Amino acid sequence: MKTTEIRITVREFENIDELPESERALLMEARRISEFAYAPYSGFHVGAAVLLGNGKITTGNNQENSAYPSGLCAERVALFYANANYPDSEVKMIAISAAKNGILVQDPVKPCGGCRQSLAEAETRFNTPMRIILDGKDSIIVLNGVESLLPLSFSKKDLDTPGPSKGGE
Ligand code: THU
């Protein structure tokens, strides 16, 4: 048996004005689009803005449904729109913001597990790590890749890995 440690580096900012210009601009877009979320069931309005390698920014917000599982998170709306419209462009950065009853959440918003997996796929697809900005009133955190959100993730290479032989050897 051996024990290893997986470390992540989190950069923390006190407010949006401390962010570098490109990150601040992307986060402003996420905040703006969160206002148009369709979230009548949770009242939790999330916005996501994705910066692509071609310079385009796509945005999305959560879209809820009376049949709950039919809804979709903001991150995946923004990411899937990007992949659908600019399939050759890598994702450089994503900013995510959330507000409850119109007020920015206190702690940085945390993407759900399903969104983490979708973000991981985008990194694998383009072989490029993406910067992730998570918005909150008390602090804004910036991560340098999905590995920081989803260590030990399942990816394409796991599908390609040969399994045990038929005899169970
Ligand atoms: N939600 C997102 O859109 N992104 C997140 O990162 C967390 C959760 C949405 C899903 C649902 O519409 C609402 O927030 C409450 O879970």
CSV table of N, CA and C and ligand atoms in Angstrom, one decimal:
chain,number,residue,atom,x,y,z
A,1,MET,N,0.8,-1.2,0.0
A,1,MET,CA,0.0,0.0,0.0
A,1,MET,C,0.9,1.2,0.0
A,2,LYS,N,0.5,2.2,-0.8
A,2,LYS,CA,1.2,3.5,-0.7
A,2,LYS,C,0.1,4.6,-0.7
A,3,THR,N,0.5,5.7,-0.1
A,3,THR,CA,-0.4,6.8,-0.1
A,3,THR,C,0.2,8.0,-0.9
A,4,THR,N,-0.6,8.5,-1.8
A,4,THR,CA,-0.2,9.7,-2.5
A,4,THR,C,-1.2,10.9,-2.2
A,5,GLU,N,-0.7,12.0,-2.4
A,5,GLU,CA,-1.5,13.2,-2.2
A,5,GLU,C,-1.8,13.9,-3.5
A,6,ILE,N,-3.0,14.3,-3.7
A,6,ILE,CA,-3.3,15.1,-4.9
A,6,ILE,C,-3.6,16.5,-4.5
A,7,ARG,N,-2.8,17.4,-5.0
A,7,ARG,CA,-2.9,18.8,-4.6
A,7,ARG,C,-3.5,19.7,-5.7
A,8,ILE,N,-4.3,20.7,-5.3
A,8,ILE,CA,-4.8,21.6,-6.2
A,8,ILE,C,-4.4,23.0,-5.8
A,9,THR,N,-4.2,23.9,-6.8
A,9,THR,CA,-3.8,25.3,-6.5
A,9,THR,C,-5.0,26.1,-6.8
A,10,VAL,N,-5.4,26.9,-5.8
A,10,VAL,CA,-6.6,27.8,-5.9
A,10,VAL,C,-6.1,29.2,-5.7
A,11,ARG,N,-6.4,30.1,-6.7
A,11,ARG,CA,-6.1,31.5,-6.5
A,11,ARG,C,-7.4,32.2,-6.1
A,12,GLU,N,-7.3,33.0,-5.0
A,12,GLU,CA,-8.5,33.5,-4.5
A,12,GLU,C,-8.4,35.1,-4.5
A,13,PHE,N,-9.5,35.7,-5.0
A,13,PHE,CA,-9.5,37.1,-5.1
A,13,PHE,C,-10.7,37.7,-4.2
A,14,GLU,N,-10.5,38.9,-3.7
A,14,GLU,CA,-11.5,39.4,-2.8
A,14,GLU,C,-12.7,40.0,-3.6
A,15,ASN,N,-12.4,40.5,-4.8
A,15,ASN,CA,-13.5,41.0,-5.6
A,15,ASN,C,-13.1,41.1,-7.1
A,16,ILE,N,-14.1,41.4,-7.9
A,16,ILE,CA,-13.9,41.3,-9.3
A,16,ILE,C,-12.9,42.3,-9.9
A,17,ASP,N,-12.7,43.4,-9.2
A,17,ASP,CA,-11.7,44.4,-9.6
A,17,ASP,C,-10.3,43.9,-9.5
A,18,GLU,N,-10.1,42.9,-8.7
A,18,GLU,CA,-8.7,42.3,-8.6
A,18,GLU,C,-8.3,41.4,-9.7
A,19,LEU,N,-9.3,41.0,-10.5
A,19,LEU,CA,-9.0,40.0,-11.6
A,19,LEU,C,-8.3,40.7,-12.8
A,20,PRO,N,-7.5,40.0,-13.5
A,20,PRO,CA,-6.9,40.6,-14.8
A,20,PRO,C,-8.1,40.9,-15.7
A,21,GLU,N,-7.9,41.8,-16.6
A,21,GLU,CA,-8.9,42.3,-17.5
A,21,GLU,C,-9.7,41.2,-18.2
A,22,SER,N,-9.1,40.2,-18.9
A,22,SER,CA,-9.8,39.2,-19.7
A,22,SER,C,-10.7,38.4,-18.8
A,23,GLU,N,-10.2,38.1,-17.5
A,23,GLU,CA,-11.0,37.3,-16.6
A,23,GLU,C,-12.2,38.1,-16.1
A,24,ARG,N,-11.9,39.4,-15.8
A,24,ARG,CA,-13.0,40.2,-15.3
A,24,ARG,C,-14.1,40.4,-16.4
A,25,ALA,N,-13.7,40.6,-17.6
A,25,ALA,CA,-14.7,40.7,-18.7
A,25,ALA,C,-15.6,39.5,-18.9
A,26,LEU,N,-14.9,38.3,-18.7
A,26,LEU,CA,-15.7,37.1,-18.9
A,26,LEU,C,-16.6,36.9,-17.7
A,27,LEU,N,-16.2,37.2,-16.5
A,27,LEU,CA,-17.0,37.1,-15.4
A,27,LEU,C,-18.2,38.0,-15.4
A,28,MET,N,-18.0,39.2,-16.0
A,28,MET,CA,-19.1,40.2,-16.1
A,28,MET,C,-20.2,39.6,-17.1
A,29,GLU,N,-19.7,38.9,-18.1
A,29,GLU,CA,-20.7,38.2,-19.0
A,29,GLU,C,-21.5,37.1,-18.3
A,30,ALA,N,-20.8,36.4,-17.5
A,30,ALA,CA,-21.5,35.3,-16.7
A,30,ALA,C,-22.5,35.9,-15.8
A,31,ARG,N,-22.2,37.0,-15.1
A,31,ARG,CA,-23.1,37.7,-14.2
A,31,ARG,C,-24.3,38.2,-15.0
A,32,ARG,N,-24.0,38.8,-16.2
A,32,ARG,CA,-25.1,39.4,-17.0
A,32,ARG,C,-26.1,38.3,-17.4
A,33,ILE,N,-25.5,37.2,-17.9
A,33,ILE,CA,-26.4,36.2,-18.5
A,33,ILE,C,-27.2,35.4,-17.4
A,34,SER,N,-26.6,35.4,-16.2
A,34,SER,CA,-27.3,34.7,-15.1
A,34,SER,C,-28.7,35.4,-14.8
A,35,GLU,N,-28.8,36.6,-15.2
A,35,GLU,CA,-30.1,37.3,-15.0
A,35,GLU,C,-31.2,36.8,-15.8
A,36,PHE,N,-30.9,36.1,-16.9
A,36,PHE,CA,-31.9,35.6,-17.9
A,36,PHE,C,-32.1,34.1,-17.6
A,37,ALA,N,-31.6,33.5,-16.6
A,37,ALA,CA,-31.8,32.1,-16.3
A,37,ALA,C,-33.3,31.8,-16.2
A,38,TYR,N,-33.7,30.6,-16.6
A,38,TYR,CA,-35.1,30.2,-16.4
A,38,TYR,C,-35.0,29.2,-15.2
A,39,ALA,N,-35.3,29.7,-14.0
A,39,ALA,CA,-35.1,28.9,-12.8
A,39,ALA,C,-36.3,29.1,-11.9
A,40,PRO,N,-37.5,28.9,-12.3
A,40,PRO,CA,-38.7,29.2,-11.5
A,40,PRO,C,-38.8,28.2,-10.3
A,41,TYR,N,-38.1,27.0,-10.4
A,41,TYR,CA,-38.3,26.0,-9.4
A,41,TYR,C,-37.3,26.2,-8.2
A,42,SER,N,-36.1,26.5,-8.6
A,42,SER,CA,-35.0,26.7,-7.5
A,42,SER,C,-34.8,28.1,-7.1
A,43,GLY,N,-35.1,29.1,-8.0
A,43,GLY,CA,-34.8,30.5,-7.7
A,43,GLY,C,-33.3,30.7,-7.7
A,44,PHE,N,-32.5,29.7,-8.2
A,44,PHE,CA,-31.1,29.8,-8.2
A,44,PHE,C,-30.7,30.1,-9.7
A,45,HIS,N,-30.2,31.3,-9.9
A,45,HIS,CA,-29.9,31.8,-11.2
A,45,HIS,C,-28.4,31.7,-11.5
A,46,VAL,N,-28.1,30.9,-12.5
A,46,VAL,CA,-26.6,30.6,-12.8
A,46,VAL,C,-26.3,31.1,-14.2
A,47,GLY,N,-25.2,31.7,-14.3
A,47,GLY,CA,-24.7,32.2,-15.7
A,47,GLY,C,-23.3,31.6,-15.9
A,48,ALA,N,-23.1,31.3,-17.2
A,48,ALA,CA,-21.7,30.8,-17.5
A,48,ALA,C,-21.3,31.5,-18.8
A,49,ALA,N,-20.0,31.9,-18.9
A,49,ALA,CA,-19.5,32.4,-20.1
A,49,ALA,C,-18.2,31.7,-20.5
A,50,VAL,N,-18.1,31.3,-21.7
A,50,VAL,CA,-17.0,30.5,-22.2
A,50,VAL,C,-16.2,31.3,-23.2
A,51,LEU,N,-14.9,31.4,-23.0
A,51,LEU,CA,-14.0,32.0,-23.9
A,51,LEU,C,-13.3,31.0,-24.8
A,52,LEU,N,-13.4,31.1,-26.1
A,52,LEU,CA,-12.8,30.1,-27.0
A,52,LEU,C,-11.5,30.6,-27.6
A,53,GLY,N,-10.7,29.7,-28.1
A,53,GLY,CA,-9.5,30.0,-28.8
A,53,GLY,C,-9.6,30.9,-29.9
A,54,ASN,N,-10.8,30.9,-30.6
A,54,ASN,CA,-11.0,31.8,-31.7
A,54,ASN,C,-11.4,33.2,-31.2
A,55,GLY,N,-11.4,33.4,-29.9
A,55,GLY,CA,-11.8,34.8,-29.4
A,55,GLY,C,-13.3,35.0,-29.1
A,56,LYS,N,-14.1,34.0,-29.6
A,56,LYS,CA,-15.6,34.1,-29.4
A,56,LYS,C,-15.9,33.8,-27.9
A,57,ILE,N,-17.0,34.4,-27.4
A,57,ILE,CA,-17.5,34.1,-26.1
A,57,ILE,C,-18.9,33.6,-26.3
A,58,THR,N,-19.2,32.5,-25.7
A,58,THR,CA,-20.5,32.0,-25.7
A,58,THR,C,-21.0,32.0,-24.2
A,59,THR,N,-22.3,32.2,-24.1
A,59,THR,CA,-22.9,32.3,-22.8
A,59,THR,C,-24.1,31.3,-22.6
A,60,GLY,N,-24.4,31.0,-21.4
A,60,GLY,CA,-25.6,30.2,-21.1
A,60,GLY,C,-26.0,30.4,-19.7
A,61,ASN,N,-27.2,29.9,-19.4
A,61,ASN,CA,-27.8,30.0,-18.1
A,61,ASN,C,-28.6,28.7,-17.8
A,62,ASN,N,-28.9,28.5,-16.6
A,62,ASN,CA,-29.7,27.2,-16.3
A,62,ASN,C,-31.1,27.3,-16.8
A,63,GLN,N,-31.5,26.2,-17.3
A,63,GLN,CA,-32.9,26.1,-17.9
A,63,GLN,C,-33.6,25.0,-17.2
A,64,GLU,N,-34.5,25.3,-16.4
A,64,GLU,CA,-35.2,24.3,-15.6
A,64,GLU,C,-36.5,23.8,-16.3
A,65,ASN,N,-37.0,22.8,-15.7
A,65,ASN,CA,-38.2,22.1,-16.3
A,65,ASN,C,-39.1,21.5,-15.2
A,66,SER,N,-40.4,21.5,-15.3
A,66,SER,CA,-41.3,21.0,-14.3
A,66,SER,C,-40.9,19.5,-14.1
A,67,ALA,N,-40.5,18.8,-15.2
A,67,ALA,CA,-39.9,17.5,-15.0
A,67,ALA,C,-38.4,17.7,-14.8
A,68,TYR,N,-38.0,17.7,-13.5
A,68,TYR,CA,-36.7,18.3,-13.1
A,68,TYR,C,-35.5,17.8,-13.9
A,69,PRO,N,-35.4,16.5,-14.2
A,69,PRO,CA,-34.1,16.1,-14.9
A,69,PRO,C,-34.0,16.6,-16.3
A,70,SER,N,-35.1,17.1,-16.8
A,70,SER,CA,-35.1,17.6,-18.2
A,70,SER,C,-34.4,19.0,-18.3
A,71,GLY,N,-34.1,19.6,-17.2
A,71,GLY,CA,-33.4,20.9,-17.2
A,71,GLY,C,-31.9,20.7,-17.5
A,72,LEU,N,-31.3,21.8,-17.6
A,72,LEU,CA,-29.8,21.8,-17.8
A,72,LEU,C,-29.1,22.9,-17.1
A,73,CYS,N,-27.9,22.7,-16.6
A,73,CYS,CA,-27.1,23.7,-15.9
A,73,CYS,C,-26.6,24.7,-16.9
A,74,ALA,N,-26.3,25.9,-16.4
A,74,ALA,CA,-25.7,27.0,-17.1
A,74,ALA,C,-24.4,26.6,-17.9
A,75,GLU,N,-23.5,25.9,-17.1
A,75,GLU,CA,-22.2,25.6,-17.7
A,75,GLU,C,-22.4,24.7,-19.0
A,76,ARG,N,-23.3,23.8,-18.9
A,76,ARG,CA,-23.4,22.9,-20.1
A,76,ARG,C,-24.2,23.6,-21.2
A,77,VAL,N,-25.1,24.5,-20.9
A,77,VAL,CA,-25.7,25.3,-22.0
A,77,VAL,C,-24.7,26.1,-22.7
A,78,ALA,N,-23.8,26.8,-22.0
A,78,ALA,CA,-22.7,27.6,-22.6
A,78,ALA,C,-21.7,26.8,-23.4
A,79,LEU,N,-21.3,25.7,-22.7
A,79,LEU,CA,-20.3,24.8,-23.3
A,79,LEU,C,-20.8,24.1,-24.6
A,80,PHE,N,-22.0,23.5,-24.5
A,80,PHE,CA,-22.5,22.8,-25.7
A,80,PHE,C,-22.8,23.7,-26.8
A,81,TYR,N,-23.3,25.0,-26.5
A,81,TYR,CA,-23.5,25.9,-27.6
A,81,TYR,C,-22.1,26.2,-28.3
A,82,ALA,N,-21.1,26.3,-27.5
A,82,ALA,CA,-19.8,26.6,-28.0
A,82,ALA,C,-19.3,25.4,-28.9
A,83,ASN,N,-19.5,24.2,-28.4
A,83,ASN,CA,-19.0,23.0,-29.2
A,83,ASN,C,-19.9,22.8,-30.4
A,84,ALA,N,-21.2,23.2,-30.3
A,84,ALA,CA,-22.1,23.0,-31.5
A,84,ALA,C,-21.7,24.0,-32.6
A,85,ASN,N,-21.4,25.2,-32.2
A,85,ASN,CA,-21.2,26.3,-33.2
A,85,ASN,C,-19.7,26.5,-33.7
A,86,TYR,N,-18.8,26.1,-32.8
A,86,TYR,CA,-17.4,26.3,-33.1
A,86,TYR,C,-16.6,25.0,-32.7
A,87,PRO,N,-16.9,24.0,-33.4
A,87,PRO,CA,-16.4,22.6,-33.0
A,87,PRO,C,-14.9,22.5,-33.1
A,88,ASP,N,-14.2,23.5,-33.8
A,88,ASP,CA,-12.8,23.4,-33.9
A,88,ASP,C,-12.0,24.3,-32.9
A,89,SER,N,-12.8,24.9,-32.1
A,89,SER,CA,-12.1,25.9,-31.2
A,89,SER,C,-12.0,25.4,-29.8
A,90,GLU,N,-10.9,25.5,-29.2
A,90,GLU,CA,-10.7,25.0,-27.8
A,90,GLU,C,-11.3,26.0,-26.8
A,91,VAL,N,-11.6,25.4,-25.7
A,91,VAL,CA,-12.1,26.3,-24.6
A,91,VAL,C,-10.9,26.8,-23.8
A,92,LYS,N,-10.8,28.1,-23.7
A,92,LYS,CA,-9.7,28.7,-23.0
A,92,LYS,C,-10.0,28.9,-21.5
A,93,MET,N,-11.3,29.4,-21.3
A,93,MET,CA,-11.7,29.8,-20.0
A,93,MET,C,-13.2,29.8,-19.8
A,94,ILE,N,-13.6,29.5,-18.6
A,94,ILE,CA,-15.1,29.5,-18.3
A,94,ILE,C,-15.2,30.3,-17.0
A,95,ALA,N,-16.2,31.2,-17.0
A,95,ALA,CA,-16.6,31.9,-15.8
A,95,ALA,C,-18.0,31.6,-15.4
A,96,ILE,N,-18.2,31.4,-14.1
A,96,ILE,CA,-19.5,30.9,-13.6
A,96,ILE,C,-20.0,31.8,-12.5
A,97,SER,N,-21.2,32.3,-12.5
A,97,SER,CA,-21.7,33.1,-11.5
A,97,SER,C,-23.1,32.7,-11.1
A,98,ALA,N,-23.5,32.9,-9.9
A,98,ALA,CA,-24.8,32.4,-9.4
A,98,ALA,C,-25.4,33.4,-8.4
A,99,ALA,N,-26.8,33.6,-8.5
A,99,ALA,CA,-27.5,34.5,-7.6
A,99,ALA,C,-28.7,33.8,-7.1
A,100,LYS,N,-29.0,34.0,-5.9
A,100,LYS,CA,-30.2,33.5,-5.3
A,100,LYS,C,-31.1,34.8,-4.9
A,101,ASN,N,-32.3,34.8,-5.4
A,101,ASN,CA,-33.2,35.9,-5.3
A,101,ASN,C,-32.5,37.2,-5.7
A,102,GLY,N,-31.7,37.1,-6.8
A,102,GLY,CA,-31.1,38.3,-7.3
A,102,GLY,C,-29.8,38.8,-6.6
A,103,ILE,N,-29.4,38.0,-5.6
A,103,ILE,CA,-28.2,38.4,-4.8
A,103,ILE,C,-27.1,37.4,-5.1
A,104,LEU,N,-25.9,37.9,-5.5
A,104,LEU,CA,-24.8,37.0,-5.7
A,104,LEU,C,-24.5,36.1,-4.5
A,105,VAL,N,-24.3,34.8,-4.8
A,105,VAL,CA,-24.1,33.9,-3.7
A,105,VAL,C,-22.8,34.3,-2.9
A,106,GLN,N,-22.8,33.9,-1.6
A,106,GLN,CA,-21.8,34.3,-0.7
A,106,GLN,C,-20.4,33.6,-1.1
A,107,ASP,N,-20.5,32.3,-1.1
A,107,ASP,CA,-19.3,31.5,-1.4
A,107,ASP,C,-19.2,31.3,-2.9
A,108,PRO,N,-18.0,31.0,-3.4
A,108,PRO,CA,-17.9,30.8,-4.9
A,108,PRO,C,-18.8,29.6,-5.3
A,109,VAL,N,-19.5,29.8,-6.4
A,109,VAL,CA,-20.4,28.8,-6.9
A,109,VAL,C,-19.6,27.5,-7.3
A,110,LYS,N,-20.2,26.4,-7.1
A,110,LYS,CA,-19.5,25.1,-7.4
A,110,LYS,C,-20.2,24.3,-8.4
A,111,PRO,N,-19.6,24.1,-9.6
A,111,PRO,CA,-20.2,23.3,-10.6
A,111,PRO,C,-20.6,21.9,-10.1
A,112,CYS,N,-21.7,21.4,-10.6
A,112,CYS,CA,-22.1,20.0,-10.2
A,112,CYS,C,-21.2,19.0,-10.8
A,113,GLY,N,-21.4,17.8,-10.4
A,113,GLY,CA,-20.5,16.7,-10.9
A,113,GLY,C,-20.7,16.5,-12.4
A,114,GLY,N,-21.9,16.5,-12.9
A,114,GLY,CA,-22.2,16.3,-14.3
A,114,GLY,C,-21.5,17.4,-15.2
A,115,CYS,N,-21.5,18.6,-14.7
A,115,CYS,CA,-20.8,19.7,-15.4
A,115,CYS,C,-19.3,19.5,-15.4
A,116,ARG,N,-18.8,19.1,-14.3
A,116,ARG,CA,-17.4,18.9,-14.2
A,116,ARG,C,-16.9,17.8,-15.2
A,117,GLN,N,-17.7,16.8,-15.4
A,117,GLN,CA,-17.4,15.8,-16.4
A,117,GLN,C,-17.5,16.3,-17.8
A,118,SER,N,-18.4,17.2,-18.1
A,118,SER,CA,-18.5,17.8,-19.4
A,118,SER,C,-17.4,18.8,-19.6
A,119,LEU,N,-16.9,19.5,-18.6
A,119,LEU,CA,-15.8,20.4,-18.8
A,119,LEU,C,-14.5,19.5,-19.0
A,120,ALA,N,-14.4,18.4,-18.3
A,120,ALA,CA,-13.3,17.5,-18.5
A,120,ALA,C,-13.2,17.0,-19.9
A,121,GLU,N,-14.4,16.7,-20.5
A,121,GLU,CA,-14.4,16.2,-21.9
A,121,GLU,C,-13.9,17.3,-22.8
A,122,ALA,N,-14.2,18.6,-22.6
A,122,ALA,CA,-13.8,19.7,-23.5
A,122,ALA,C,-12.3,19.8,-23.4
A,123,GLU,N,-11.7,19.6,-22.2
A,123,GLU,CA,-10.2,19.6,-22.1
A,123,GLU,C,-9.6,18.5,-22.9
A,124,THR,N,-10.2,17.3,-22.7
A,124,THR,CA,-9.6,16.1,-23.4
A,124,THR,C,-9.7,16.3,-24.9
A,125,ARG,N,-10.9,16.8,-25.3
A,125,ARG,CA,-11.2,16.9,-26.8
A,125,ARG,C,-10.2,17.8,-27.5
A,126,PHE,N,-9.8,18.9,-26.8
A,126,PHE,CA,-8.9,19.9,-27.4
A,126,PHE,C,-7.5,19.8,-26.9
A,127,ASN,N,-7.3,18.9,-25.9
A,127,ASN,CA,-6.0,18.8,-25.3
A,127,ASN,C,-5.4,20.1,-24.7
A,128,THR,N,-6.3,20.9,-24.2
A,128,THR,CA,-5.9,22.2,-23.6
A,128,THR,C,-6.6,22.4,-22.3
A,129,PRO,N,-5.9,22.7,-21.2
A,129,PRO,CA,-6.5,23.0,-19.9
A,129,PRO,C,-7.3,24.3,-20.0
A,130,MET,N,-8.4,24.3,-19.3
A,130,MET,CA,-9.1,25.6,-19.3
A,130,MET,C,-9.0,26.3,-17.9
A,131,ARG,N,-9.0,27.6,-17.9
A,131,ARG,CA,-9.1,28.3,-16.6
A,131,ARG,C,-10.5,28.4,-16.2
A,132,ILE,N,-10.7,28.3,-14.9
A,132,ILE,CA,-12.1,28.2,-14.4
A,132,ILE,C,-12.3,29.3,-13.3
A,133,ILE,N,-13.3,30.2,-13.5
A,133,ILE,CA,-13.5,31.3,-12.5
A,133,ILE,C,-14.8,31.0,-11.9
A,134,LEU,N,-14.8,31.0,-10.5
A,134,LEU,CA,-16.0,30.7,-9.8
A,134,LEU,C,-16.3,31.9,-8.9
A,135,ASP,N,-17.5,32.5,-9.2
A,135,ASP,CA,-17.9,33.8,-8.6
A,135,ASP,C,-18.5,33.6,-7.2
A,136,GLY,N,-18.3,34.5,-6.3
A,136,GLY,CA,-18.9,34.6,-5.0
A,136,GLY,C,-18.8,36.0,-4.4
A,137,LYS,N,-19.6,36.3,-3.5
A,137,LYS,CA,-19.5,37.7,-2.9
A,137,LYS,C,-18.3,37.8,-2.0
A,138,ASP,N,-18.0,36.7,-1.2
A,138,ASP,CA,-16.9,36.8,-0.3
A,138,ASP,C,-15.6,36.6,-1.0
A,139,SER,N,-15.6,35.7,-2.0
A,139,SER,CA,-14.3,35.5,-2.8
A,139,SER,C,-14.7,35.0,-4.1
A,140,ILE,N,-13.7,35.2,-5.0
A,140,ILE,CA,-13.7,34.6,-6.4
A,140,ILE,C,-12.6,33.7,-6.5
A,141,ILE,N,-12.8,32.5,-6.9
A,141,ILE,CA,-11.6,31.6,-7.0
A,141,ILE,C,-11.4,31.2,-8.5
A,142,VAL,N,-10.1,31.1,-8.8
A,142,VAL,CA,-9.6,30.8,-10.1
A,142,VAL,C,-8.8,29.5,-10.1
A,143,LEU,N,-9.1,28.6,-11.0
A,143,LEU,CA,-8.4,27.3,-11.0
A,143,LEU,C,-7.8,27.2,-12.4
A,144,ASN,N,-6.7,26.4,-12.5
A,144,ASN,CA,-6.0,26.3,-13.8
A,144,ASN,C,-6.3,25.1,-14.6
A,145,GLY,N,-7.4,24.4,-14.4
A,145,GLY,CA,-7.7,23.2,-15.1
A,145,GLY,C,-8.8,22.4,-14.4
A,146,VAL,N,-9.5,21.6,-15.2
A,146,VAL,CA,-10.6,20.8,-14.6
A,146,VAL,C,-10.1,19.7,-13.6
A,147,GLU,N,-8.8,19.4,-13.8
A,147,GLU,CA,-8.2,18.4,-12.9
A,147,GLU,C,-8.4,18.9,-11.4
A,148,SER,N,-8.4,20.2,-11.2
A,148,SER,CA,-8.6,20.8,-9.9
A,148,SER,C,-10.0,20.6,-9.4
A,149,LEU,N,-10.9,20.4,-10.3
A,149,LEU,CA,-12.3,20.2,-9.8
A,149,LEU,C,-12.7,18.7,-9.8
A,150,LEU,N,-12.0,18.0,-10.7
A,150,LEU,CA,-12.4,16.6,-10.8
A,150,LEU,C,-11.2,15.7,-11.0
A,151,PRO,N,-10.5,15.5,-9.9
A,151,PRO,CA,-9.3,14.6,-9.9
A,151,PRO,C,-9.7,13.2,-10.2
A,152,LEU,N,-8.9,12.3,-10.7
A,152,LEU,CA,-9.1,10.9,-10.9
A,152,LEU,C,-10.4,10.8,-11.9
A,153,SER,N,-10.5,11.6,-12.9
A,153,SER,CA,-11.7,11.6,-13.7
A,153,SER,C,-11.6,10.5,-14.7
A,154,PHE,N,-12.8,10.1,-15.1
A,154,PHE,CA,-13.0,9.1,-16.2
A,154,PHE,C,-12.9,9.8,-17.5
A,155,SER,N,-12.1,9.3,-18.5
A,155,SER,CA,-11.9,10.0,-19.8
A,155,SER,C,-11.7,9.0,-20.9
A,156,LYS,N,-11.6,9.5,-22.1
A,156,LYS,CA,-11.4,8.7,-23.3
A,156,LYS,C,-10.3,7.6,-23.1
A,157,LYS,N,-9.2,8.0,-22.4
A,157,LYS,CA,-8.1,7.0,-22.3
A,157,LYS,C,-8.5,5.8,-21.5
A,158,ASP,N,-9.5,6.0,-20.6
A,158,ASP,CA,-10.0,4.8,-19.8
A,158,ASP,C,-10.8,3.8,-20.7
A,159,LEU,N,-11.4,4.4,-21.7
A,159,LEU,CA,-12.2,3.6,-22.7
A,159,LEU,C,-11.2,2.8,-23.6
A,160,ASP,N,-10.0,3.4,-23.8
A,160,ASP,CA,-9.0,2.8,-24.7
A,160,ASP,C,-8.1,1.8,-24.0
A,161,THR,N,-8.2,1.8,-22.6
A,161,THR,CA,-7.3,0.9,-21.9
A,161,THR,C,-7.8,-0.5,-22.0
A,162,PRO,N,-7.0,-1.4,-22.4
A,162,PRO,CA,-7.4,-2.8,-22.5
A,162,PRO,C,-7.9,-3.4,-21.1
A,163,GLY,N,-8.9,-4.1,-21.0
A,163,GLY,CA,-9.4,-4.7,-19.8
A,163,GLY,C,-8.7,-6.0,-19.6
A,164,PRO,N,-9.1,-6.8,-18.6
A,164,PRO,CA,-8.5,-8.1,-18.3
A,164,PRO,C,-8.9,-9.1,-19.5
A,165,SER,N,-8.0,-10.0,-19.7
A,165,SER,CA,-8.3,-11.0,-20.8
A,165,SER,C,-9.5,-11.9,-20.4
A,166,LYS,N,-10.1,-12.6,-21.3
A,166,LYS,CA,-11.3,-13.3,-21.1
A,166,LYS,C,-11.2,-14.3,-20.0
A,167,GLY,N,-10.0,-14.9,-19.8
A,167,GLY,CA,-9.8,-15.8,-18.8
A,167,GLY,C,-9.8,-15.2,-17.4
A,168,GLY,N,-9.9,-13.9,-17.3
A,168,GLY,CA,-9.8,-13.3,-16.0
A,168,GLY,C,-8.4,-13.1,-15.5
A,169,GLU,N,-7.4,-13.3,-16.4
A,169,GLU,CA,-6.0,-13.2,-15.9
A,169,GLU,C,-5.6,-11.8,-15.7
B,1,THU,N1,-27.0,24.8,-11.4
B,1,THU,C1,-26.3,25.3,-12.5
B,1,THU,O1,-26.8,25.7,-13.5
B,1,THU,N2,-24.9,25.2,-12.3
B,1,THU,C2,-24.3,24.9,-11.2
B,1,THU,O2,-23.1,25.0,-11.2
B,1,THU,C3,-25.0,24.4,-10.0
B,1,THU,C4,-26.5,24.2,-10.2
B,1,THU,C5,-28.5,24.9,-11.6
B,1,THU,C6,-29.2,23.7,-11.8
B,1,THU,C7,-30.6,24.1,-11.2
B,1,THU,O3,-31.3,24.7,-12.2
B,1,THU,C8,-30.3,25.1,-10.1
B,1,THU,O4,-29.0,25.5,-10.4
B,1,THU,C9,-30.4,24.5,-8.7
B,1,THU,O5,-29.6,23.4,-8.6
